[in-house]
PDB file of C-alpha atoms in Angstrom:
ATOM      1  CA  MET A  10      80.833  72.446 -43.415  1.00 91.00           C
ATOM      2  CA  SER A  11      78.269  75.083 -44.365  1.00 97.00           C
ATOM      3  CA  ARG A  12      75.179  74.474 -46.447  1.00 98.00           C
ATOM      4  CA  ILE A  13      74.709  76.884 -49.353  1.00 98.00           C
ATOM      5  CA  LEU A  14      71.690  77.271 -51.610  1.00 98.00           C
ATOM      6  CA  VAL A  15      71.875  78.800 -55.080  1.00 98.00           C
ATOM      7  CA  ILE A  16      68.592  79.787 -56.765  1.00 98.00           C
ATOM      8  CA  LYS A  17      68.510  79.847 -60.567  1.00 98.00           C
ATOM      9  CA  LEU A  18      65.251  78.832 -62.191  1.00 96.00           C
ATOM     10  CA  GLY A  19      65.747  79.636 -65.901  1.00 88.00           C
ATOM     11  CA  ALA A  20      65.165  80.259 -68.757  1.00 94.00           C
ATOM     12  CA  LEU A  21      67.972  78.560 -70.716  1.00 97.00           C
ATOM     13  CA  GLY A  22      69.867  81.714 -71.697  1.00 97.00           C
ATOM     14  CA  ASP A  23      69.722  83.039 -68.143  1.00 97.00           C
ATOM     15  CA  PHE A  24      70.825  79.686 -66.756  1.00 98.00           C
ATOM     16  CA  VAL A  25      73.795  79.458 -69.125  1.00 98.00           C
ATOM     17  CA  GLN A  26      74.864  83.024 -68.383  1.00 98.00           C
ATOM     18  CA  ALA A  27      75.048  82.059 -64.701  1.00 98.00           C
ATOM     19  CA  PHE A  28      77.810  79.496 -65.387  1.00 98.00           C
ATOM     20  CA  GLY A  29      80.461  81.980 -64.293  1.00 98.00           C
ATOM     21  CA  ALA A  30      78.572  82.806 -61.101  1.00 98.00           C
ATOM     22  CA  PHE A  31      78.130  79.104 -60.310  1.00 98.00           C
ATOM     23  CA  SER A  32      81.856  78.544 -60.809  1.00 98.00           C
ATOM     24  CA  SER A  33      82.756  81.548 -58.667  1.00 98.00           C
ATOM     25  CA  ILE A  34      80.556  80.398 -55.788  1.00 98.00           C
ATOM     26  CA  ARG A  35      82.038  76.905 -55.950  1.00 98.00           C
ATOM     27  CA  ALA A  36      85.565  78.363 -55.884  1.00 98.00           C
ATOM     28  CA  ALA A  37      84.718  80.602 -52.927  1.00 98.00           C
ATOM     29  CA  PHE A  38      83.271  77.702 -50.931  1.00 98.00           C
ATOM     30  CA  PRO A  39      85.229  74.639 -52.084  1.00 98.00           C
ATOM     31  CA  ASP A  40      84.512  72.471 -49.045  1.00 98.00           C
ATOM     32  CA  ASP A  41      80.899  73.423 -48.442  1.00 98.00           C
ATOM     33  CA  HIS A  42      77.752  71.629 -49.553  1.00 98.00           C
ATOM     34  CA  ILE A  43      76.137  73.560 -52.402  1.00 98.00           C
ATOM     35  CA  THR A  44      72.545  72.887 -53.474  1.00 98.00           C
ATOM     36  CA  LEU A  45      70.994  74.341 -56.607  1.00 98.00           C
ATOM     37  CA  LEU A  46      67.287  75.109 -56.717  1.00 98.00           C
ATOM     38  CA  THR A  47      66.138  75.120 -60.332  1.00 98.00           C
ATOM     39  CA  THR A  48      63.226  74.144 -62.559  1.00 97.00           C
ATOM     40  CA  PRO A  49      62.697  70.718 -64.214  1.00 96.00           C
ATOM     41  CA  PRO A  50      64.182  71.540 -67.659  1.00 96.00           C
ATOM     42  CA  PHE A  51      67.612  72.167 -66.106  1.00 98.00           C
ATOM     43  CA  VAL A  52      67.875  69.424 -63.479  1.00 97.00           C
ATOM     44  CA  ASP A  53      69.825  66.898 -65.582  1.00 96.00           C
ATOM     45  CA  PHE A  54      71.955  69.701 -67.003  1.00 96.00           C
ATOM     46  CA  ALA A  55      72.830  70.930 -63.505  1.00 98.00           C
ATOM     47  CA  LYS A  56      73.509  67.422 -62.146  1.00 98.00           C
ATOM     48  CA  ALA A  57      76.195  66.955 -64.789  1.00 98.00           C
ATOM     49  CA  ALA A  58      77.892  70.245 -63.859  1.00 98.00           C
ATOM     50  CA  PRO A  59      80.874  70.287 -61.478  1.00 98.00           C
ATOM     51  CA  TRP A  60      79.527  73.019 -59.209  1.00 98.00           C
ATOM     52  CA  PHE A  61      76.771  71.404 -57.150  1.00 98.00           C
ATOM     53  CA  ASP A  62      76.576  68.661 -54.559  1.00 98.00           C
ATOM     54  CA  GLU A  63      72.820  68.455 -54.869  1.00 98.00           C
ATOM     55  CA  VAL A  64      70.122  69.675 -57.237  1.00 98.00           C
ATOM     56  CA  THR A  65      66.553  70.171 -56.114  1.00 97.00           C
ATOM     57  CA  THR A  66      63.503  71.109 -58.155  1.00 96.00           C
ATOM     58  CA  ASP A  67      61.282  74.143 -57.843  1.00 95.00           C
ATOM     59  CA  GLN A  68      57.868  73.348 -59.283  1.00 89.00           C
ATOM     60  CA  ARG A  69      57.010  77.066 -59.082  1.00 89.00           C
ATOM     61  CA  PRO A  70      53.799  76.575 -57.084  1.00 88.00           C
ATOM     62  CA  SER A  71      51.106  79.194 -57.306  1.00 83.00           C
ATOM     63  CA  LEU A  72      50.997  81.648 -54.457  1.00 73.00           C
ATOM     64  CA  LYS A  73      47.366  80.556 -54.075  1.00 80.00           C
ATOM     65  CA  HIS A  74      48.327  76.986 -53.060  1.00 86.00           C
ATOM     66  CA  PRO A  75      49.357  77.053 -49.382  1.00 85.00           C
ATOM     67  CA  ILE A  76      50.343  73.368 -49.141  1.00 90.00           C
ATOM     68  CA  ALA A  77      52.735  73.639 -52.106  1.00 90.00           C
ATOM     69  CA  LEU A  78      54.127  76.879 -50.704  1.00 89.00           C
ATOM     70  CA  PHE A  79      54.686  75.193 -47.345  1.00 92.00           C
ATOM     71  CA  ARG A  80      56.704  72.456 -49.069  1.00 93.00           C
ATOM     72  CA  LEU A  81      58.745  75.068 -50.913  1.00 94.00           C
ATOM     73  CA  SER A  82      59.295  76.920 -47.652  1.00 95.00           C
ATOM     74  CA  ARG A  83      60.747  73.765 -46.118  1.00 95.00           C
ATOM     75  CA  THR A  84      63.040  73.352 -49.138  1.00 96.00           C
ATOM     76  CA  LEU A  85      64.359  76.883 -48.665  1.00 97.00           C
ATOM     77  CA  ARG A  86      65.179  76.529 -44.965  1.00 97.00           C
ATOM     78  CA  GLY A  87      68.195  75.168 -43.146  1.00 96.00           C
ATOM     79  CA  PHE A  88      70.903  76.829 -45.238  1.00 98.00           C
ATOM     80  CA  ASP A  89      73.757  78.916 -43.898  1.00 98.00           C
ATOM     81  CA  ARG A  90      73.917  81.129 -47.010  1.00 98.00           C
ATOM     82  CA  ILE A  91      71.605  81.663 -49.984  1.00 98.00           C
ATOM     83  CA  PHE A  92      72.409  83.229 -53.345  1.00 98.00           C
ATOM     84  CA  ASP A  93      69.302  84.281 -55.248  1.00 98.00           C
ATOM     85  CA  LEU A  94      70.708  84.558 -58.767  1.00 98.00           C
ATOM     86  CA  GLN A  95      67.234  84.649 -60.291  1.00 98.00           C
ATOM     87  CA  THR A  96      66.420  88.024 -58.688  1.00 98.00           C
ATOM     88  CA  SER A  97      62.914  88.015 -60.111  1.00 96.00           C
ATOM     89  CA  GLY A  98      59.696  89.193 -58.543  1.00 93.00           C
ATOM     90  CA  ARG A  99      58.956  85.582 -57.714  1.00 93.00           C
ATOM     91  CA  SER A 100      62.302  84.724 -56.162  1.00 96.00           C
ATOM     92  CA  LYS A 101      62.145  87.905 -54.062  1.00 94.00           C
ATOM     93  CA  THR A 102      59.245  86.288 -52.181  1.00 93.00           C
ATOM     94  CA  TYR A 103      61.398  83.257 -51.384  1.00 96.00           C
ATOM     95  CA  PHE A 104      63.289  85.355 -48.833  1.00 97.00           C
ATOM     96  CA  ARG A 105      60.171  85.448 -46.687  1.00 95.00           C
ATOM     97  CA  LEU A 106      59.331  81.797 -47.378  1.00 94.00           C
ATOM     98  CA  ALA A 107      62.830  80.906 -46.188  1.00 96.00           C
ATOM     99  CA  GLY A 108      62.201  82.697 -42.881  1.00 96.00           C
ATOM    100  CA  ARG A 109      64.274  85.797 -43.721  1.00 96.00           C
ATOM    101  CA  PRO A 110      67.635  84.009 -43.322  1.00 95.00           C
ATOM    102  CA  ARG A 111      70.667  85.927 -42.116  1.00 92.00           C
ATOM    103  CA  ASN A 112      72.922  85.391 -45.163  1.00 97.00           C
ATOM    104  CA  TRP A 113      70.924  86.128 -48.306  1.00 98.00           C
ATOM    105  CA  SER A 114      72.277  87.652 -51.526  1.00 98.00           C
ATOM    106  CA  GLY A 115      69.667  89.106 -53.850  1.00 98.00           C
ATOM    107  CA  ILE A 116      67.206  91.944 -54.172  1.00 97.00           C
ATOM    108  CA  SER A 117      64.731  90.967 -51.447  1.00 97.00           C
ATOM    109  CA  SER A 118      63.868  93.786 -49.077  1.00 95.00           C
ATOM    110  CA  GLY A 119      65.700  93.322 -45.788  1.00 95.00           C
ATOM    111  CA  CYS A 120      68.296  90.825 -46.989  1.00 96.00           C
ATOM    112  CA  CYS A 121      71.813  91.248 -45.606  1.00 95.00           C
ATOM    113  CA  HIS A 122      73.690  91.213 -48.934  1.00 97.00           C
ATOM    114  CA  PRO A 123      71.451  93.229 -51.243  1.00 97.00           C
ATOM    115  CA  HIS A 124      72.440  93.893 -54.811  1.00 98.00           C
ATOM    116  CA  ALA A 125      71.616  97.545 -54.404  1.00 96.00           C
ATOM    117  CA  ASN A 126      73.449  98.956 -57.420  1.00 97.00           C
ATOM    118  CA  PRO A 127      70.973 101.510 -58.852  1.00 96.00           C
ATOM    119  CA  SER A 128      72.197 100.636 -62.345  1.00 97.00           C
ATOM    120  CA  ARG A 129      71.611  96.891 -62.029  1.00 97.00           C
ATOM    121  CA  ASN A 130      68.686  96.910 -64.470  1.00 96.00           C
ATOM    122  CA  ASP A 131      70.843  98.634 -67.075  1.00 97.00           C
ATOM    123  CA  MET A 132      73.667  96.094 -66.855  1.00 98.00           C
ATOM    124  CA  HIS A 133      74.269  93.125 -69.112  1.00 98.00           C
ATOM    125  CA  THR A 134      73.324  89.905 -67.333  1.00 98.00           C
ATOM    126  CA  LEU A 135      76.953  88.765 -67.045  1.00 98.00           C
ATOM    127  CA  ALA A 136      78.065  92.066 -65.526  1.00 98.00           C
ATOM    128  CA  ARG A 137      75.068  92.152 -63.209  1.00 98.00           C
ATOM    129  CA  LEU A 138      75.802  88.691 -61.824  1.00 98.00           C
ATOM    130  CA  ASP A 139      79.463  89.582 -61.243  1.00 98.00           C
ATOM    131  CA  ASP A 140      78.391  92.762 -59.486  1.00 98.00           C
ATOM    132  CA  GLN A 141      75.970  90.860 -57.274  1.00 98.00           C
ATOM    133  CA  LEU A 142      78.694  88.419 -56.238  1.00 98.00           C
ATOM    134  CA  ARG A 143      81.048  91.271 -55.340  1.00 98.00           C
ATOM    135  CA  ALA A 144      78.311  92.793 -53.173  1.00 98.00           C
ATOM    136  CA  ALA A 145      78.098  89.459 -51.369  1.00 98.00           C
ATOM    137  CA  GLY A 146      81.872  89.221 -50.876  1.00 98.00           C
ATOM    138  CA  VAL A 147      82.482  86.590 -53.575  1.00 98.00           C
ATOM    139  CA  PRO A 148      85.187  87.387 -56.161  1.00 98.00           C
ATOM    140  CA  PRO A 149      83.884  86.664 -59.679  1.00 98.00           C
ATOM    141  CA  LEU A 150      86.196  84.436 -61.694  1.00 98.00           C
ATOM    142  CA  PRO A 151      86.982  84.943 -65.373  1.00 97.00           C
ATOM    143  CA  ARG A 152      84.754  82.938 -67.692  1.00 97.00           C
ATOM    144  CA  ILE A 153      86.151  79.731 -69.150  1.00 97.00           C
ATOM    145  CA  VAL A 154      84.783  77.229 -71.660  1.00 98.00           C
ATOM    146  CA  PRO A 155      82.933  74.500 -69.706  1.00 98.00           C
ATOM    147  CA  GLU A 156      85.000  71.433 -70.551  1.00 97.00           C
ATOM    148  CA  TRP A 157      82.382  69.154 -69.006  1.00 98.00           C
ATOM    149  CA  LEU A 158      80.097  70.003 -71.943  1.00 98.00           C
ATOM    150  CA  GLN A 159      82.602  69.212 -74.679  1.00 98.00           C
ATOM    151  CA  GLY A 160      82.565  65.984 -76.674  1.00 97.00           C
ATOM    152  CA  HIS A 161      78.864  65.202 -76.307  1.00 97.00           C
ATOM    153  CA  GLY A 162      76.159  64.790 -78.909  1.00 97.00           C
ATOM    154  CA  PRO A 163      76.095  63.334 -82.422  1.00 96.00           C
ATOM    155  CA  LYS A 164      79.357  63.532 -84.336  1.00 95.00           C
ATOM    156  CA  ILE A 165      78.817  65.347 -87.623  1.00 97.00           C
ATOM    157  CA  GLN A 166      81.436  64.835 -90.290  1.00 95.00           C
ATOM    158  CA  GLY A 167      83.106  67.776 -91.979  1.00 97.00           C
ATOM    159  CA  ARG A 168      82.417  71.477 -91.582  1.00 98.00           C
ATOM    160  CA  TYR A 169      79.034  72.538 -90.287  1.00 98.00           C
ATOM    161  CA  GLY A 170      77.150  75.582 -89.087  1.00 98.00           C
ATOM    162  CA  VAL A 171      74.192  75.667 -86.728  1.00 98.00           C
ATOM    163  CA  LEU A 172      70.941  77.549 -87.342  1.00 98.00           C
ATOM    164  CA  VAL A 173      68.708  78.434 -84.379  1.00 98.00           C
ATOM    165  CA  PRO A 174      65.394  79.583 -85.934  1.00 98.00           C
ATOM    166  CA  GLY A 175      63.268  79.431 -82.786  1.00 96.00           C
ATOM    167  CA  ALA A 176      62.613  81.873 -79.960  1.00 92.00           C
ATOM    168  CA  ALA A 177      59.993  82.381 -77.289  1.00 86.00           C
ATOM    169  CA  PRO A 178      56.659  81.532 -78.969  1.00 84.00           C
ATOM    170  CA  HIS A 179      54.879  84.343 -77.128  1.00 87.00           C
ATOM    171  CA  ARG A 180      57.317  86.879 -78.604  1.00 90.00           C
ATOM    172  CA  PRO A 181      57.108  86.411 -82.391  1.00 90.00           C
ATOM    173  CA  GLN A 182      58.928  89.715 -83.012  1.00 94.00           C
ATOM    174  CA  LYS A 183      62.121  87.963 -81.863  1.00 95.00           C
ATOM    175  CA  ARG A 184      61.960  85.520 -84.785  1.00 96.00           C
ATOM    176  CA  TRP A 185      63.651  86.122 -88.117  1.00 98.00           C
ATOM    177  CA  PRO A 186      61.435  84.734 -90.924  1.00 98.00           C
ATOM    178  CA  VAL A 187      62.125  81.046 -91.449  1.00 98.00           C
ATOM    179  CA  THR A 188      62.449  81.547 -95.211  1.00 98.00           C
ATOM    180  CA  ARG A 189      65.517  83.722 -94.550  1.00 98.00           C
ATOM    181  CA  PHE A 190      67.043  80.951 -92.465  1.00 98.00           C
ATOM    182  CA  ALA A 191      66.426  78.678 -95.450  1.00 98.00           C
ATOM    183  CA  GLU A 192      68.374  81.079 -97.665  1.00 98.00           C
ATOM    184  CA  VAL A 193      71.264  81.046 -95.184  1.00 98.00           C
ATOM    185  CA  ALA A 194      71.131  77.234 -95.080  1.00 98.00           C
ATOM    186  CA  GLN A 195      71.545  77.159 -98.854  1.00 98.00           C
ATOM    187  CA  ALA A 196      74.417  79.639 -98.664  1.00 98.00           C
ATOM    188  CA  LEU A 197      76.182  77.478 -96.078  1.00 98.00           C
ATOM    189  CA  PHE A 198      75.755  74.352 -98.201  1.00 98.00           C
ATOM    190  CA  GLN A 199      77.127  76.144-101.250  1.00 98.00           C
ATOM    191  CA  ARG A 200      80.262  76.907 -99.204  1.00 98.00           C
ATOM    192  CA  GLY A 201      80.705  73.240 -98.300  1.00 98.00           C
ATOM    193  CA  ILE A 202      79.339  73.755 -94.785  1.00 98.00           C
ATOM    194  CA  THR A 203      76.523  71.447 -93.665  1.00 98.00           C
ATOM    195  CA  PRO A 204      73.588  73.367 -92.143  1.00 98.00           C
ATOM    196  CA  ILE A 205      72.418  71.936 -88.808  1.00 98.00           C
ATOM    197  CA  ILE A 206      69.068  73.065 -87.385  1.00 98.00           C
ATOM    198  CA  ALA A 207      68.950  73.116 -83.585  1.00 98.00           C
ATOM    199  CA  GLY A 208      66.187  73.705 -81.093  1.00 97.00           C
ATOM    200  CA  SER A 209      63.440  71.981 -79.166  1.00 96.00           C
ATOM    201  CA  ALA A 210      60.746  69.759 -80.647  1.00 96.00           C
ATOM    202  CA  ALA A 211      58.548  72.851 -80.853  1.00 95.00           C
ATOM    203  CA  GLU A 212      60.873  74.152 -83.574  1.00 97.00           C
ATOM    204  CA  THR A 213      60.604  71.017 -85.745  1.00 98.00           C
ATOM    205  CA  PRO A 214      58.033  72.654 -88.075  1.00 97.00           C
ATOM    206  CA  LEU A 215      60.559  75.429 -88.689  1.00 98.00           C
ATOM    207  CA  ALA A 216      63.226  72.847 -89.487  1.00 98.00           C
ATOM    208  CA  GLU A 217      60.875  71.145 -91.932  1.00 98.00           C
ATOM    209  CA  GLN A 218      60.321  74.432 -93.745  1.00 98.00           C
ATOM    210  CA  ILE A 219      64.058  75.034 -93.988  1.00 98.00           C
ATOM    211  CA  ARG A 220      64.641  71.518 -95.336  1.00 98.00           C
ATOM    212  CA  THR A 221      61.993  72.113 -97.997  1.00 98.00           C
ATOM    213  CA  PHE A 222      64.335  74.706 -99.493  1.00 97.00           C
ATOM    214  CA  CYS A 223      67.600  73.047 -98.428  1.00 98.00           C
ATOM    215  CA  PRO A 224      67.146  69.268 -98.092  1.00 98.00           C
ATOM    216  CA  GLN A 225      70.840  68.877 -97.273  1.00 98.00           C
ATOM    217  CA  ALA A 226      70.239  70.509 -93.880  1.00 98.00           C
ATOM    218  CA  ILE A 227      70.244  68.154 -90.881  1.00 98.00           C
ATOM    219  CA  ASP A 228      67.366  68.519 -88.433  1.00 98.00           C
ATOM    220  CA  LEU A 229      68.356  68.045 -84.781  1.00 98.00           C
ATOM    221  CA  THR A 230      65.350  69.834 -83.282  1.00 98.00           C
ATOM    222  CA  GLY A 231      64.034  67.864 -80.325  1.00 97.00           C
ATOM    223  CA  LYS A 232      66.737  65.225 -80.796  1.00 98.00           C
ATOM    224  CA  THR A 233      69.385  66.372 -78.324  1.00 98.00           C
ATOM    225  CA  SER A 234      69.553  66.991 -74.618  1.00 97.00           C
ATOM    226  CA  LEU A 235      71.011  70.301 -73.498  1.00 98.00           C
ATOM    227  CA  ILE A 236      74.333  68.576 -72.828  1.00 98.00           C
ATOM    228  CA  GLU A 237      74.335  67.005 -76.283  1.00 98.00           C
ATOM    229  CA  LEU A 238      73.374  70.317 -77.865  1.00 98.00           C
ATOM    230  CA  ALA A 239      76.336  71.972 -76.159  1.00 98.00           C
ATOM    231  CA  GLY A 240      78.648  69.386 -77.703  1.00 98.00           C
ATOM    232  CA  VAL A 241      77.195  70.000 -81.166  1.00 98.00           C
ATOM    233  CA  LEU A 242      77.556  73.755 -80.764  1.00 98.00           C
ATOM    234  CA  ASP A 243      81.132  73.389 -79.500  1.00 98.00           C
ATOM    235  CA  ARG A 244      82.205  71.848 -82.822  1.00 98.00           C
ATOM    236  CA  ALA A 245      80.290  74.294 -85.053  1.00 98.00           C
ATOM    237  CA  GLU A 246      82.117  76.635 -87.384  1.00 98.00           C
ATOM    238  CA  GLN A 247      79.376  79.262 -87.076  1.00 98.00           C
ATOM    239  CA  VAL A 248      76.113  79.614 -85.146  1.00 98.00           C
ATOM    240  CA  ILE A 249      73.332  81.875 -86.447  1.00 98.00           C
ATOM    241  CA  GLY A 250      70.112  82.497 -84.603  1.00 98.00           C
ATOM    242  CA  ASN A 251      67.562  84.640 -82.856  1.00 98.00           C
ATOM    243  CA  ASP A 252      67.831  85.996 -79.324  1.00 97.00           C
ATOM    244  CA  THR A 253      67.219  82.661 -77.607  1.00 96.00           C
ATOM    245  CA  GLY A 254      68.825  80.210 -75.199  1.00 97.00           C
ATOM    246  CA  PRO A 255      70.958  78.045 -77.536  1.00 98.00           C
ATOM    247  CA  MET A 256      72.770  81.170 -78.726  1.00 98.00           C
ATOM    248  CA  HIS A 257      73.983  81.775 -75.173  1.00 98.00           C
ATOM    249  CA  LEU A 258      75.083  78.158 -74.987  1.00 98.00           C
ATOM    250  CA  ALA A 259      77.062  78.624 -78.225  1.00 98.00           C
ATOM    251  CA  ALA A 260      78.661  81.756 -76.773  1.00 98.00           C
ATOM    252  CA  ALA A 261      79.555  79.881 -73.582  1.00 98.00           C
ATOM    253  CA  MET A 262      81.338  77.306 -75.754  1.00 98.00           C
ATOM    254  CA  ASP A 263      83.131  80.290 -77.375  1.00 98.00           C
ATOM    255  CA  ARG A 264      81.936  79.587 -80.897  1.00 98.00           C
ATOM    256  CA  PRO A 265      81.466  82.403 -83.439  1.00 98.00           C
ATOM    257  CA  VAL A 266      77.859  83.581 -83.243  1.00 98.00           C
ATOM    258  CA  ILE A 267      75.680  85.847 -85.347  1.00 98.00           C
ATOM    259  CA  ALA A 268      72.778  86.919 -83.152  1.00 98.00           C
ATOM    260  CA  LEU A 269      69.687  88.597 -84.583  1.00 98.00           C
ATOM    261  CA  PHE A 270      67.855  91.193 -82.499  1.00 98.00           C
ATOM    262  CA  SER A 271      64.734  93.233 -83.074  1.00 97.00           C
ATOM    263  CA  GLN A 272      63.400  96.100 -81.003  1.00 95.00           C
ATOM    264  CA  ASP A 273      61.686  93.443 -78.871  1.00 94.00           C
ATOM    265  CA  SER A 274      64.896  92.847 -76.897  1.00 94.00           C
ATOM    266  CA  ASP A 275      68.003  94.821 -76.061  1.00 96.00           C
ATOM    267  CA  PRO A 276      71.415  93.328 -76.938  1.00 97.00           C
ATOM    268  CA  ARG A 277      73.067  95.708 -74.452  1.00 97.00           C
ATOM    269  CA  LEU A 278      71.412  93.641 -71.734  1.00 97.00           C
ATOM    270  CA  THR A 279      71.053  90.175 -73.230  1.00 95.00           C
ATOM    271  CA  ALA A 280      73.488  89.664 -76.119  1.00 97.00           C
ATOM    272  CA  PRO A 281      75.227  86.260 -76.203  1.00 98.00           C
ATOM    273  CA  LEU A 282      78.830  87.184 -75.464  1.00 98.00           C
ATOM    274  CA  THR A 283      81.660  84.864 -76.428  1.00 98.00           C
ATOM    275  CA  LEU A 284      84.790  84.533 -74.321  1.00 97.00           C
ATOM    276  CA  THR A 285      87.026  85.542 -77.211  1.00 97.00           C
ATOM    277  CA  PRO A 286      86.520  89.172 -78.299  1.00 93.00           C
ATOM    278  CA  GLY A 287      85.282  89.559 -81.837  1.00 94.00           C
ATOM    279  CA  ARG A 288      83.420  86.248 -82.063  1.00 97.00           C
ATOM    280  CA  THR A 289      80.031  87.815 -81.365  1.00 97.00           C
ATOM    281  CA  THR A 290      78.306  89.626 -84.227  1.00 98.00           C
ATOM    282  CA  ILE A 291      75.063  91.397 -83.377  1.00 98.00           C
ATOM    283  CA  LEU A 292      72.601  92.455 -86.064  1.00 98.00           C
ATOM    284  CA  ASP A 293      70.171  94.759 -84.287  1.00 97.00           C
ATOM    285  CA  VAL A 294      67.274  96.010 -86.421  1.00 97.00           C
ATOM    286  CA  PRO A 295      63.845  97.427 -85.490  1.00 97.00           C
ATOM    287  CA  ASP A 296      61.970  94.718 -87.411  1.00 97.00           C
ATOM    288  CA  LEU A 297      63.526  91.351 -88.239  1.00 97.00           C
ATOM    289  CA  ALA A 298      61.067  90.902 -91.098  1.00 96.00           C
ATOM    290  CA  LEU A 299      63.025  93.608 -92.930  1.00 96.00           C
ATOM    291  CA  LEU A 300      66.453  92.007 -92.437  1.00 98.00           C
ATOM    292  CA  PRO A 301      67.585  90.444 -95.746  1.00 98.00           C
ATOM    293  CA  ALA A 302      69.463  87.155 -95.819  1.00 98.00           C
ATOM    294  CA  PHE A 303      72.399  88.640 -97.725  1.00 97.00           C
ATOM    295  CA  ARG A 304      73.355  90.609 -94.591  1.00 98.00           C
ATOM    296  CA  ILE A 305      74.059  87.305 -92.845  1.00 98.00           C
ATOM    297  CA  GLU A 306      75.485  85.558 -95.914  1.00 98.00           C
ATOM    298  CA  ALA A 307      78.158  88.258 -96.131  1.00 97.00           C
ATOM    299  CA  LEU A 308      79.342  87.260 -92.649  1.00 97.00           C
ATOM    300  CA  LEU A 309      79.553  83.506 -93.227  1.00 97.00           C
ATOM    301  CA  PRO A 310      82.884  81.663 -93.344  1.00 94.00           C
ATOM    302  CA  ALA A 311      84.258  81.120 -96.831  1.00 87.00           C
TER     303      ALA A 311
END
């Protein structure tokens, strides 16, 4: 039995988009021991998944801390094959920390299975991961809805739609104004659809602002694990949000999504893509502050 290491550190959207790659690696090596190296926010999520025999944590030590780097180096060694699915500047250095192992898939200089496609940086994340697997001799499988994520989370009666008003706090241009989300919440309620507000605890102030205008909205920010959030999204009639991780989770559950993009990110590379064609609607505008709520309201279910 071979020992395989898969490296995927985050963030949430990137982690979720790697579901297909995880599944493909598991299918290619059904009897081998597969370890995932990831960051703390995704450890419990990954342990519940059917693809890994072991999950270990990367604390992302500073390159200036030799003792922590030595520990990470030990974590990276002893594997027969390594798939670097992070392919970041940081994970490139792990090739050297691992002792330049013979079977390494990634973009590290000198690795035996490089993803050398000159167009890799112009590919959507899903296509890029599939292309990397092919370069490493692993056939990518078609995407499927992750059944292990279905059925979790609070059960909400009746029809509901999910609003995702957050995004990376250091990139405010990715956020549609919260007052517009409040308008959409009211429009959902008027259609008999309960608005649900999803996100981390950091987005709770946004949820409070939305509920000021639409008190019928239910605030789940900071109240669900990632697994529970997936279950909530799986039962949603519609999911509306910024370019952020939960939107990719909604797309992985194959729910209809309306994703809002500004010039701060490129949907050609990062759009949340559903499994069923036609369930992803992208509104791509230079400045989200200029996007009126009626553009979204026109797309809502009746």
